[in-house]
Short mmCIF file of C-alpha atoms and ligand atoms in Angstrom, two decimals:
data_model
loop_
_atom_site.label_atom_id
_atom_site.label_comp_id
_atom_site.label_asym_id
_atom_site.label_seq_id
_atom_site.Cartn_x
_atom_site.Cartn_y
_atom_site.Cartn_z
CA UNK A 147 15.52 15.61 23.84
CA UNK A 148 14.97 15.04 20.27
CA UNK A 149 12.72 12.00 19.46
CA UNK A 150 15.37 10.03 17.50
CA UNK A 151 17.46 10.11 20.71
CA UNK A 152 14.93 9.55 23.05
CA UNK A 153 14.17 5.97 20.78
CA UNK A 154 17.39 5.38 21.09
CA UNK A 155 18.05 5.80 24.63
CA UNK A 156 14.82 3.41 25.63
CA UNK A 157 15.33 1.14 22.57
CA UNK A 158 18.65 0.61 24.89
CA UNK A 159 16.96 0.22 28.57
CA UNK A 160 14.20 -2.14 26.94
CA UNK A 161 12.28 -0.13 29.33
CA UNK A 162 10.41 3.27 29.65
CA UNK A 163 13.77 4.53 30.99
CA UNK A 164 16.58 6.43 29.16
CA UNK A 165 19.39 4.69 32.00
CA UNK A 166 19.92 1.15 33.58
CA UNK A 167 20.62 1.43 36.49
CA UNK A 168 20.79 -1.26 38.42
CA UNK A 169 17.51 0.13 40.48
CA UNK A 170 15.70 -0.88 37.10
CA UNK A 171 16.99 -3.81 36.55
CA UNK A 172 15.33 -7.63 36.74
CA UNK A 173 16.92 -10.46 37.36
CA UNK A 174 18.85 -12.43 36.47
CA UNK A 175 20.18 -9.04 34.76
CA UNK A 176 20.79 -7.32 38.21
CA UNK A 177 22.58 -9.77 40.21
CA UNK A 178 25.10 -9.71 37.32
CA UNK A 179 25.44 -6.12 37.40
CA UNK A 180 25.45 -6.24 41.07
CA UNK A 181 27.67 -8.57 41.57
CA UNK A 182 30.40 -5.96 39.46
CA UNK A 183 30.42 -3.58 42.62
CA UNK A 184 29.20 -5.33 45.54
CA UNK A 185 32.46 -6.40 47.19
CA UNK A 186 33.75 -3.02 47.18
CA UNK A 187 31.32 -2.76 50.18
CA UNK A 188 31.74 -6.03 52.40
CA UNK A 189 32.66 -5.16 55.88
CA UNK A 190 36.65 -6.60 55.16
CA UNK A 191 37.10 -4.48 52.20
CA UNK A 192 35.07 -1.21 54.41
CA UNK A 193 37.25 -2.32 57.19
CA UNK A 194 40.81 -1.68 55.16
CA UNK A 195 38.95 1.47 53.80
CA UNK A 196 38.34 2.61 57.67
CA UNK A 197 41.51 4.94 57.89
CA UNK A 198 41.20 6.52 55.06
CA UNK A 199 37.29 7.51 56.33
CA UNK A 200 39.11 8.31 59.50
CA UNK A 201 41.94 10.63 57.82
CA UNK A 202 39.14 12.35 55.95
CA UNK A 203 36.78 12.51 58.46
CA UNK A 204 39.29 14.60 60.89
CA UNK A 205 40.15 16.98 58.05
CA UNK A 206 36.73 17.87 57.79
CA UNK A 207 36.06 18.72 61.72
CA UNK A 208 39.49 21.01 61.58
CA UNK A 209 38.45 22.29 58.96
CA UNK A 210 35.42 23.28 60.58
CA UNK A 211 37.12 24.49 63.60
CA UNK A 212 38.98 26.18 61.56
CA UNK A 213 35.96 28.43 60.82
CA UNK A 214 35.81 30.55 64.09
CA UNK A 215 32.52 29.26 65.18
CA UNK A 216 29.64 30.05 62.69
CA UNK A 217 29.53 28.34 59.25
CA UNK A 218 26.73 26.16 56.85
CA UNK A 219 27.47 23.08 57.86
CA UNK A 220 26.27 21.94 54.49
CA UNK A 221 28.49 23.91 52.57
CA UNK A 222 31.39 23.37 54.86
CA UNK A 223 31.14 20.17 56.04
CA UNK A 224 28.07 18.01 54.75
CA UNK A 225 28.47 17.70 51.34
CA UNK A 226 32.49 17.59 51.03
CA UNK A 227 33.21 14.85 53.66
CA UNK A 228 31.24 12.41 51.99
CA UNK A 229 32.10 13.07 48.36
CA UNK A 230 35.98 13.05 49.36
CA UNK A 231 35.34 9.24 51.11
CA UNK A 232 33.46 8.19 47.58
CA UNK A 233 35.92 10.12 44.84
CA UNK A 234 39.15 8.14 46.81
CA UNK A 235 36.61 4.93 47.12
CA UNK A 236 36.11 5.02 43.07
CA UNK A 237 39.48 6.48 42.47
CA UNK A 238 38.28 9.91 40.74
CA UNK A 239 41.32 12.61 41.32
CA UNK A 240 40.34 15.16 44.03
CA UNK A 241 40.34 17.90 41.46
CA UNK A 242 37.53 16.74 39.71
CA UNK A 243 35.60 16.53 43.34
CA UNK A 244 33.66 19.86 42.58
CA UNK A 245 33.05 18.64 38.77
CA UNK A 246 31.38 15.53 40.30
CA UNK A 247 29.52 17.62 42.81
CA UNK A 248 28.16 19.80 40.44
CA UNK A 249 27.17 17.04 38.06
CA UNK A 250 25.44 15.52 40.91
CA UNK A 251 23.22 18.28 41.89
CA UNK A 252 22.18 19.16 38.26
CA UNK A 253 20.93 15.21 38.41
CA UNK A 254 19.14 15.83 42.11
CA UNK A 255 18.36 19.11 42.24
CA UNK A 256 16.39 19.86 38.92
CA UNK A 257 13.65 21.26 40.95
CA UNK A 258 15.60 23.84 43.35
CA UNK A 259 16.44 26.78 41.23
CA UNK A 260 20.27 27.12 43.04
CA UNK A 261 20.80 23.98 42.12
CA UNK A 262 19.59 23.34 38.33
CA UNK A 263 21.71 23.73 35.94
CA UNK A 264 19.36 26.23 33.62
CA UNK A 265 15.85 27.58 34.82
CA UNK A 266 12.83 28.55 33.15
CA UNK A 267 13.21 25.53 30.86
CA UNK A 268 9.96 24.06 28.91
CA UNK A 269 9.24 20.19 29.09
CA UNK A 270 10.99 19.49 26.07
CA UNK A 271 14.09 21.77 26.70
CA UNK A 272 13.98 19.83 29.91
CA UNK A 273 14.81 17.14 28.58
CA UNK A 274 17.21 17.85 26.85
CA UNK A 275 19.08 19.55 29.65
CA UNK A 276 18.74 16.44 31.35
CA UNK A 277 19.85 14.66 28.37
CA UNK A 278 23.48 16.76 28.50
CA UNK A 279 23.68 16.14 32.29
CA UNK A 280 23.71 12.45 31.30
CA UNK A 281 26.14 13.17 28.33
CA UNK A 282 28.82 15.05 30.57
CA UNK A 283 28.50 11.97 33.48
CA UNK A 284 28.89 9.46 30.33
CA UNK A 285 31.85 11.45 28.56
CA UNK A 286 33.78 11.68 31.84
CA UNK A 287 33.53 8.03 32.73
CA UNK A 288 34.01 6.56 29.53
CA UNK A 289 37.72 8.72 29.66
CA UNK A 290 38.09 7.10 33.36
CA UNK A 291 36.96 3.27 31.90
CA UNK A 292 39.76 3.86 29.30
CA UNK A 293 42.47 4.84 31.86
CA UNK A 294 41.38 2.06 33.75
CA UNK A 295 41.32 -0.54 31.12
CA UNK A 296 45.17 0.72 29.97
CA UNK A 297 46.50 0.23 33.80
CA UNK A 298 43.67 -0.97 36.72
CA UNK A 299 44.50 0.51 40.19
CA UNK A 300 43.58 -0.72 43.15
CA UNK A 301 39.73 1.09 43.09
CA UNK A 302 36.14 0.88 41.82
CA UNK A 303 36.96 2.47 39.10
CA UNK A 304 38.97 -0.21 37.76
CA UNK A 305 36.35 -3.00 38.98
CA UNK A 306 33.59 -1.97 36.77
CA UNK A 307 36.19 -0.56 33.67
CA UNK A 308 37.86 -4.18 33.39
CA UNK A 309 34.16 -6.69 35.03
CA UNK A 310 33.19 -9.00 32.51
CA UNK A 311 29.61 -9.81 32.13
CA UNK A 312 28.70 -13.15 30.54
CA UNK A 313 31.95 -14.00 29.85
CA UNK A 314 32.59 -10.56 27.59
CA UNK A 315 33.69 -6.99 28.26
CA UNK A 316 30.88 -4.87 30.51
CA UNK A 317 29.01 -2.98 27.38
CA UNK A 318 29.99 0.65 27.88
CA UNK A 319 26.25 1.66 28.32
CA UNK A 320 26.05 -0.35 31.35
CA UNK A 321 29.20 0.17 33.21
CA UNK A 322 28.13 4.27 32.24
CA UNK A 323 24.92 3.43 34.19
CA UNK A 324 26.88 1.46 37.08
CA UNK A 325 29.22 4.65 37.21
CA UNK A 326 26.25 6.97 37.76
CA UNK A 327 24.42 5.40 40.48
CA UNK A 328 27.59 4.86 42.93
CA UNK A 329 29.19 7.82 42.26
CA UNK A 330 25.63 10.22 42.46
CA UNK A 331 23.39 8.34 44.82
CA UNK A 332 26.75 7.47 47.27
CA UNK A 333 27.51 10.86 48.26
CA UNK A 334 24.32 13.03 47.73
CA UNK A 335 22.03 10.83 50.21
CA UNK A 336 24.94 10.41 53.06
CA UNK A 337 25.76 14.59 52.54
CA UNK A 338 22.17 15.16 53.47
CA UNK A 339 21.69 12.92 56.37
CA UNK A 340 25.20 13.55 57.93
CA UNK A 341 23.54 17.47 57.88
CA UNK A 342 20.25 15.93 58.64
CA UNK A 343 22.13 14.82 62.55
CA UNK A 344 23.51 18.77 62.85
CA UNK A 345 20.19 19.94 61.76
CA UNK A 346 18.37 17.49 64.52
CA UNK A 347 20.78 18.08 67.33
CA UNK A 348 20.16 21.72 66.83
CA UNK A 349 16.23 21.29 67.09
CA UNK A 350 16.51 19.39 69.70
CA UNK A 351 19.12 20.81 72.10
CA UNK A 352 19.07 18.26 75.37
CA UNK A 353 20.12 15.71 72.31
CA UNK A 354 23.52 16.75 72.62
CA UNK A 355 24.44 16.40 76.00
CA UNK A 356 22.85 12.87 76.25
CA UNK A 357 25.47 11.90 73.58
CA UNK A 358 28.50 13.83 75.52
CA UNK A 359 27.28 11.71 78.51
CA UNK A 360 27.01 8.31 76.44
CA UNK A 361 29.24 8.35 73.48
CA UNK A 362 28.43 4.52 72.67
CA UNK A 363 24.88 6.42 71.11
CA UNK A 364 26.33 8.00 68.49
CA UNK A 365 25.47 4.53 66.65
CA UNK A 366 21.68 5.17 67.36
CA UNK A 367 22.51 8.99 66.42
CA UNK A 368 23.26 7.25 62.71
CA UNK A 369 20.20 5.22 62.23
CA UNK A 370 17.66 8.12 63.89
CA UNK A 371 19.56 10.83 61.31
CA UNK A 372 19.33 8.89 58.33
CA UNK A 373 15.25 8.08 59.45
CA UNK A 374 14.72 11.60 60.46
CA UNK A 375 16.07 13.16 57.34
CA UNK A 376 14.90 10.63 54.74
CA UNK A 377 16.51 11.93 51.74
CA UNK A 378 14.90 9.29 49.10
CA UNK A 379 11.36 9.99 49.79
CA UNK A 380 10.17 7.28 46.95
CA UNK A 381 11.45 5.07 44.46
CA UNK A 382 8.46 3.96 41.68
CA UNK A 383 7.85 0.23 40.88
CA UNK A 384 5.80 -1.91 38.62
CA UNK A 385 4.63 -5.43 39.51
CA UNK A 386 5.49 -8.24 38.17
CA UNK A 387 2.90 -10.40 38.99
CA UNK A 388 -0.40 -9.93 40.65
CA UNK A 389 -0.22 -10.04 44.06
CA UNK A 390 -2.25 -9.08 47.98
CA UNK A 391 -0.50 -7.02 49.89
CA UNK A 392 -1.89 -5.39 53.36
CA UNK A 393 -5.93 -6.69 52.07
CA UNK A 394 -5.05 -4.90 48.51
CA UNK A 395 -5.10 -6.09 45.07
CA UNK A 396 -1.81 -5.56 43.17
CA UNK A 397 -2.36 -6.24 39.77
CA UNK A 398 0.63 -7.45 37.36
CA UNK A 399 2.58 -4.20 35.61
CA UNK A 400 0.46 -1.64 38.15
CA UNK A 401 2.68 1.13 39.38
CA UNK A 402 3.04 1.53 42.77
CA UNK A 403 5.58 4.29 44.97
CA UNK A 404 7.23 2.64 47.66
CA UNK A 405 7.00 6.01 49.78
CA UNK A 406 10.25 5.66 52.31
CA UNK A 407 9.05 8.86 53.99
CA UNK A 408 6.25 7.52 54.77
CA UNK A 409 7.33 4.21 56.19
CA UNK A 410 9.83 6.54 58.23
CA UNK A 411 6.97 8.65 60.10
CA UNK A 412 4.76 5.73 61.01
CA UNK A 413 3.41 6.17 64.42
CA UNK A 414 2.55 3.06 64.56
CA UNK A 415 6.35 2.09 64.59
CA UNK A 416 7.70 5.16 66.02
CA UNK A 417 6.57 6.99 68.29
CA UNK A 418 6.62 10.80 67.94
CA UNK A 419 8.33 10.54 64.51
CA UNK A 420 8.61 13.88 63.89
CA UNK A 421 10.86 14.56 66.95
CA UNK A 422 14.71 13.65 66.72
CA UNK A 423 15.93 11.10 69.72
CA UNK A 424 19.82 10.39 69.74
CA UNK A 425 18.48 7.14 72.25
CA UNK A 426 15.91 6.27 70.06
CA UNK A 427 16.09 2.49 68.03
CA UNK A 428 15.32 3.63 64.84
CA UNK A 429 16.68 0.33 63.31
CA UNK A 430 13.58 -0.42 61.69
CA UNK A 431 13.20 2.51 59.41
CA UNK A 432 13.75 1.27 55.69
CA UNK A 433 15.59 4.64 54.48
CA UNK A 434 17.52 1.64 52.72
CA UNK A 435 15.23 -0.18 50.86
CA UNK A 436 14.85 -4.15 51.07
CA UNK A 437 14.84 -7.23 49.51
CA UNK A 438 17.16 -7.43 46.14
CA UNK A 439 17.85 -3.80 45.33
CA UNK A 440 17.90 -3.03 48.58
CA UNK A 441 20.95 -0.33 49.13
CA UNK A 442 24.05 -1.40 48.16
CA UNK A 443 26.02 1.36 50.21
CA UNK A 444 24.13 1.38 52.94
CA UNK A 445 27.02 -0.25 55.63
CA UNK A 446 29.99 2.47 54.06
CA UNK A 447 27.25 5.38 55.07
CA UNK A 448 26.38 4.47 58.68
CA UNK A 449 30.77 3.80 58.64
CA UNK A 450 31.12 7.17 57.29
CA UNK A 451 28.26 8.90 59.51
CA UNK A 452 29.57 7.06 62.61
CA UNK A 453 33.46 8.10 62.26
CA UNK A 454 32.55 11.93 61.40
CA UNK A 455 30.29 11.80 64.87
CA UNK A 456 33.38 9.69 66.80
CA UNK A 457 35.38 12.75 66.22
CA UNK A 458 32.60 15.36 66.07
CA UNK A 459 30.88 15.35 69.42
CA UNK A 460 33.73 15.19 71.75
CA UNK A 461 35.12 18.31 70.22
CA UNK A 462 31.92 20.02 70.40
CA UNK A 463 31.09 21.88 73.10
CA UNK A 464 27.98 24.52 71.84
CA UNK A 465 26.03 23.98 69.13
CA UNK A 466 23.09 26.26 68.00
CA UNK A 467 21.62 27.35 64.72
CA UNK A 468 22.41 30.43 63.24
CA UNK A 469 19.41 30.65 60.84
CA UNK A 470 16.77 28.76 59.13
CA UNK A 471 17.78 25.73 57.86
CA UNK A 472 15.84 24.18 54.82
CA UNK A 473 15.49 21.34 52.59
CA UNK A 474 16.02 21.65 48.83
CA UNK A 475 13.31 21.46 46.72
CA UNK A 476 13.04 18.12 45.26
CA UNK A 477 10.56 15.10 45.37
CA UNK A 478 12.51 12.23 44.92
CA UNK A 479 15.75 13.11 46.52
CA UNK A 480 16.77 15.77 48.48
CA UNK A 481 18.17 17.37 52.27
CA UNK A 482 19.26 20.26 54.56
CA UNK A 483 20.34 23.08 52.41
CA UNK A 484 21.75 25.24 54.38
CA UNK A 485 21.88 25.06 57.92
CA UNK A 486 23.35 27.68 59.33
CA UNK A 487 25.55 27.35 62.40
CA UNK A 488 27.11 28.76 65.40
CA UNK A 489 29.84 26.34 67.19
CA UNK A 490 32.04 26.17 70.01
CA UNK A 491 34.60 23.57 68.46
CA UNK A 492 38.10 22.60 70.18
C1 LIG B 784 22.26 7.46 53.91
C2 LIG B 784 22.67 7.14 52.70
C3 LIG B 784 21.86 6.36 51.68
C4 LIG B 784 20.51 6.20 51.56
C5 LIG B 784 19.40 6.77 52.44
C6 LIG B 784 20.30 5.33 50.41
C7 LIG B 784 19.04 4.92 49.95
C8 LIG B 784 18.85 3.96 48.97
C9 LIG B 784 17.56 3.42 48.60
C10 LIG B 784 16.22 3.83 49.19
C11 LIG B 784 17.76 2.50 47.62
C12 LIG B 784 16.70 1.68 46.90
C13 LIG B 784 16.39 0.44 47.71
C14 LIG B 784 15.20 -0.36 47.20
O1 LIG B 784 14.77 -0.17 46.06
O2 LIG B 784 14.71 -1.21 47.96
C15 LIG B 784 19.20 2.47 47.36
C16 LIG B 784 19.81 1.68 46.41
C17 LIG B 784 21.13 1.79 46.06
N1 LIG B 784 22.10 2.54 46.71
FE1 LIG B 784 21.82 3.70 48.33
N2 LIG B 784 21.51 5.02 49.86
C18 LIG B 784 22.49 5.61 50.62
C19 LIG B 784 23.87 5.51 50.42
C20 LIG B 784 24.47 4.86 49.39
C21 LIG B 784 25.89 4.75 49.18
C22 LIG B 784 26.95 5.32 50.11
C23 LIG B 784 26.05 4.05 48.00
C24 LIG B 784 27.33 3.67 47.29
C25 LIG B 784 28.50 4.21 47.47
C26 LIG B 784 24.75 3.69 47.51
C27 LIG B 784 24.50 2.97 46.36
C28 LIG B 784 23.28 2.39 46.03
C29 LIG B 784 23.09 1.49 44.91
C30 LIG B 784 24.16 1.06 43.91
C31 LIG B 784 21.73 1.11 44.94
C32 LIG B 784 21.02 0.19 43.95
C33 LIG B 784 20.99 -1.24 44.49
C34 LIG B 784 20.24 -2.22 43.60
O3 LIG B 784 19.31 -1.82 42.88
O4 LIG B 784 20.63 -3.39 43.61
N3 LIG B 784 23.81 4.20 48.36
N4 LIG B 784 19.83 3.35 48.21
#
């Protein structure tokens, strides 16, 4: 990125960031910006959004029964279901679905050479790249916030185009910033655990059947996918004052990386962390974050996850892999890409 635009871009955050996303954000900044989006995920306004997750959800299994019994069930199924439920949530048309998927994974998946947008780049080129990623996102919503602002629908979309911060417009920076981290960080993370479960069951065959037998698991099913596949391994931090934490010394403005992953394999929490348990109480793993950023989604991704699996595992009556499956190459955030599958599916 060239320097003058790289001042410009951090002269904007006030930090050493080029975005502001509400993830770097202090308050009393962040509750304001929070507060733009955070009733589009209450359970009433998730619980009028529940048939449309249902009607989407059910397309996706036909579609993979459709299939005749082998597919990726990332391809196929993983990373479409949720970014249908979060395009209709925002109110982006479904023809720009593979536009925002593409967009997404050039933000993600700058370290996995499928997924990049250009390889072989030097730091500086990098940069750039990065810096046209951003450009694309910005240019896209700022055409959405002015169809928005000329007639608001009933959508997201229309929430942060028209909020009013402090009494005035949202600056277009921000709402930019607001746009990016729903619309990437909503589907991406939920894509990957929903394969995460497929990948999991598959590993761990008897997993299955004790979910055929008890249904009323596939709400533990959620909680252990989403700890088992952890796709935010880390988030960075600085603090803002000095403080002890577990007999250390925390020192004001020291960086520290909250590693989720981690937290996630602590033996000391769970036991055998590495293995995948459809009957295991994996409530306590902090995949989500806590305290005041903690994730503002995270209620419409367990809704999502648990309506796929309603309709999923009843239908379901093989399930094997067909191949290796792997994780992308990323270290911040990442999942299953592919896994390979072969189904019997009514
Ligand atoms: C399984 C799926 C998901 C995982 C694992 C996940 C993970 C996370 C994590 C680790 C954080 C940071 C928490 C912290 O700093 O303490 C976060 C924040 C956030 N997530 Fe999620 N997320 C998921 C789904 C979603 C969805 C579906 C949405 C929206 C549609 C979403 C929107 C956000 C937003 C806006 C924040 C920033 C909140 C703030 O800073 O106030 N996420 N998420």
């Amino acid at each position: 990125m060239d320097r003058e635009r790289e001042a410009a871009m951090r002269a904007k955050t006030g930090k050493p960031h080029f975005i502001r996303l509400l993830i770097n954000m202090d308050e009393p900044d962040h509750l304001k910006f929070r507060r733009v989006i955070q009733g589009w995920f209450t359970t009433p306004k998730l619980k009028a959004f529940e048939a449309d997750v249902r009607a989407i959800a059910k397309a996706s299994v036909d579609h993979m029964a459709s299939l005749g019994g082998e597919c990726d069930f990332v391809r196929d199924v993983g990373l479409t279901y949720p970014l249908r439920v979060l395009t209709k949530l925002i109110g982006i048309p479904p023809e720009d679905e593979l536009l925002m998927l593409r967009l997404t994974q050039e933000l993600f998946g700058r370290q996995d050479e499928d997924l990049r947008r250009k390889s072989g780049l030097t730091h500086r080129n990098e940069s750039n790249d990065l810096a046209e990623v951003y450009a694309e996102i910005e240019a896209y919503f700022a055409r959405l916030t002015d169809a928005r602002r000329r007639r608001a629908s009933d959508d997201l979309a229309s929430a942060i185009a028209n909020a009013r911060i402090d009494g005035a417009p949202i600056p277009h920076f921000e709402a930019f910033c607001l746009y990016l981290i729903v619309m990437t960080a909503g589907h991406d993370t939920t894509s990957s655990c929903t394969s995460g479960a497929i990948w999991g069951l598959c590993e761990s065959p008897g997993e299955l059947r004790k979910l055929k037998e008890k249904p009323e698991l596939t709400e533990t099913l959620v909680d252990e996918a989403i700890r088992w596949t952890n796709p935010v391994s880390h988030f960075m931090r600085s603090a803002n004052e000095d403080v002890e934490l577990g007999g250390r010394s925390i020192r004001k403005s020291d960086w520290l990386m909250l590693s989720y992953f981690s937290a996630n394999n602590d033996e000391t929490v769970f036991d055998e962390p590495e293995r995948f348990r459809v009957d295991r109480n994996a409530s306590r793993h902090i995949a989500f974050g806590t305290g005041a950023h903690a994730c503002i989604g995270q209620h419409l991704a367990r809704l999502e996850m648990r309506i796929l699996f309603e309709d999923l595992i009843p239908r379901l009556d093989a399930l094997e892999l067909a191949g290796k499956p792997k994780r992308s190459a990323s270290s911040f955030v990442g999942g299953p890409k592919p896994v390979p599958l072969r189904f019997v599916l009514r």
